[in-house]
XYZ file of C-alpha atoms in Angstrom:
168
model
C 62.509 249.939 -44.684
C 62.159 252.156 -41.583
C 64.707 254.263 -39.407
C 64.523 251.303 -36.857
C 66.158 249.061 -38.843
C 69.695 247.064 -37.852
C 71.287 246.365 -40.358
C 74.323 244.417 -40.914
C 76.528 245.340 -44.042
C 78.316 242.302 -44.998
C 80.960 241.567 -47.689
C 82.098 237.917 -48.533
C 85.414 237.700 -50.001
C 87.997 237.549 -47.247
C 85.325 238.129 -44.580
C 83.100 235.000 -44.516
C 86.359 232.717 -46.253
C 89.842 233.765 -46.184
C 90.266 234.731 -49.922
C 88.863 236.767 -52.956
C 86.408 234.145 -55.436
C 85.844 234.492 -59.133
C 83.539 233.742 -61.266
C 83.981 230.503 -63.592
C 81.990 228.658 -65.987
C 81.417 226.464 -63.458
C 80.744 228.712 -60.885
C 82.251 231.195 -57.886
C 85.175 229.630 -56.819
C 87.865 230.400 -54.200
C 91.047 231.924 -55.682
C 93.021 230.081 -53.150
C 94.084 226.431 -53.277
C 92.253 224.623 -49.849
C 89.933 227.287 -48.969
C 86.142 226.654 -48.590
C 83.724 229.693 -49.744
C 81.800 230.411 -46.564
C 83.977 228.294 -43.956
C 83.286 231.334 -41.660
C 79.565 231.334 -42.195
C 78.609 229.010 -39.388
C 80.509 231.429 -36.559
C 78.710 234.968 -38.099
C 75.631 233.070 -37.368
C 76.342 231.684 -34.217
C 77.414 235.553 -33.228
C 74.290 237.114 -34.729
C 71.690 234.402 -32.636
C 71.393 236.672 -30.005
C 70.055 239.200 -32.338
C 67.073 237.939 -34.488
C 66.135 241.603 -35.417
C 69.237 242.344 -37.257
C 69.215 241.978 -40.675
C 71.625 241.621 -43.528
C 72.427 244.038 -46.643
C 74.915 242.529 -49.009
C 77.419 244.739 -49.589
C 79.899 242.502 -51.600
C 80.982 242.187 -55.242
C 78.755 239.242 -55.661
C 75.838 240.733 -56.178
C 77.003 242.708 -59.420
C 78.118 239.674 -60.297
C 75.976 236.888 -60.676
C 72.844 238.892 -59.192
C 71.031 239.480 -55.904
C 69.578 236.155 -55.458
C 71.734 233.362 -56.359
C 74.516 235.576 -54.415
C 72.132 235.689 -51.438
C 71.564 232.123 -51.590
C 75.248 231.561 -52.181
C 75.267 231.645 -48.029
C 75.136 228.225 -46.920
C 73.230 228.637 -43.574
C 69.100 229.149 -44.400
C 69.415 231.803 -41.251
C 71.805 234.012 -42.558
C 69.574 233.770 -46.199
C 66.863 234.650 -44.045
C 68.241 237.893 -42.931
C 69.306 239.078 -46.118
C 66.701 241.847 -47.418
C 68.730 243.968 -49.725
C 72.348 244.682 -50.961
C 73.858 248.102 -51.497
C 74.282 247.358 -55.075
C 70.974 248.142 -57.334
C 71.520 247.077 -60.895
C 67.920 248.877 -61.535
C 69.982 252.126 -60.181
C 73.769 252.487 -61.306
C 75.904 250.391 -63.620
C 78.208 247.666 -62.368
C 81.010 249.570 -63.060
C 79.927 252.727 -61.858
C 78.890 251.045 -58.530
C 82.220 249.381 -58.177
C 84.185 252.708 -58.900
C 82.861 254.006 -55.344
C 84.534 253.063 -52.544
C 82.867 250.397 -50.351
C 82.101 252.695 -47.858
C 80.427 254.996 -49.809
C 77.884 251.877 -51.372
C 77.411 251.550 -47.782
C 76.589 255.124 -46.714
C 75.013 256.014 -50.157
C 72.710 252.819 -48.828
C 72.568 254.192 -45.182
C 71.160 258.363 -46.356
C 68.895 256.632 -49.057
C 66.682 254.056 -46.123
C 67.995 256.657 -43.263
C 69.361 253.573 -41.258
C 70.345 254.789 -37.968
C 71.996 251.059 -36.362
C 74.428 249.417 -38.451
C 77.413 247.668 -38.656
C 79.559 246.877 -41.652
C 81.655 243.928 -41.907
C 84.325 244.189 -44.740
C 88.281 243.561 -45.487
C 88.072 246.945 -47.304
C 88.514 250.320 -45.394
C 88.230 252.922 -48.237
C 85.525 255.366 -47.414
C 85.092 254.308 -44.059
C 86.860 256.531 -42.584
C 84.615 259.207 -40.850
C 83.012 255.921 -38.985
C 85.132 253.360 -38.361
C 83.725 252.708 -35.311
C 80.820 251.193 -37.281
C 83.336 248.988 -39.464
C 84.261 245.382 -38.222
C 87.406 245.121 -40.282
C 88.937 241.482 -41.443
C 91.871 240.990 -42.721
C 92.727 239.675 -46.828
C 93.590 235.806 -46.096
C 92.012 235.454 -42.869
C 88.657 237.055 -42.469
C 86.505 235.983 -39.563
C 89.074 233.328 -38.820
C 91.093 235.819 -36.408
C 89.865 235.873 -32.892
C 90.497 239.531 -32.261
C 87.881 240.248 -35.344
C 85.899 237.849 -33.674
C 85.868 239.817 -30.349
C 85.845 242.826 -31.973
C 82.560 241.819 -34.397
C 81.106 240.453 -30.897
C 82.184 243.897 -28.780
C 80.635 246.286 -31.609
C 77.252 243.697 -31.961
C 76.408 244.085 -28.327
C 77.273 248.343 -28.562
C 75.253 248.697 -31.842
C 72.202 246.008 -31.433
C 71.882 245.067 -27.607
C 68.488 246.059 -26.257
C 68.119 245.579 -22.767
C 65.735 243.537 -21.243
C 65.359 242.261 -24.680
């Protein structure tokens, strides 16, 4: 990865669908009765078309999970899959539980220092450890996620600040 990287942190649970998931024998599934895992998934990447050079780091609890793959191709859209080249977790680096003992904002700025990534964005429904750049956080909220227009305009605002390159 180089310094000219945009990079788009993105968490799942309550972000791309309105609820946390779990883990099952059968599979993730939605811990709320009538919601869809990734019912959000077609608007993120409607939002991001404009910008084909940004690319996605998971930053979500799947990953430790059930593992960097099958949670990348959890996403249902083969665009967003596309974009995914990394998540903030490494299980080749720290433990599960030692990873999810940091905040989320830390996984994402540990992430950010280690590949000196200079234009991101995170989108999350957590705030802990964001706070000395919340500018950079798109922040959903636990039952709605990208379902609330004001996230919408404010994930659309902060993607045209971070990513727009004009005459591009």
């Amino acid at each position: 990865m180089s310094t000219r990287d945009r990079l788009l942190f993105l968490d799942y649970d309550n972000t791309l669908h309105r609820s946390d998931a779990y883990l099952t024998e059968q599979g993730v599934v939605a811990s709320s009765r009538g919601v869809e895992l990734f019912e959000f998934a077609p608007l993120l990447e409607q939002m991001l078309r404009p910008y084909p050079d940004v690319s996605i780091v998971l930053s979500t609890d799947w990953v430790g999970a059930i593992g960097f793959e099958p949670a990348r191709d959890a996403l249902p859209s083969v665009s967003l899959r596309e974009r995914v080249i990394a998540a903030t977790y490494d299980a080749a680096g720290t433990s599960v539980d030692r990873f999810s003992s940091m905040t989320r904002g830390g996984q994402v700025l540990r992430f950010v220092a280690r590949y000196r990534v200079k234009s991101w964005l995170a989108i999350d429904d957590r705030l802990d450890g964001f706070a000395h750049c919340v500018e950079r956080l798109v922040h959903c909220q636990p039952g709605v996620g990208l379902g609330d227009r004001d996230v919408q305009d404010m994930l659309a605002r902060k993607l045209r600040w971070m990513f727009f390159v004009k005459g591009g």
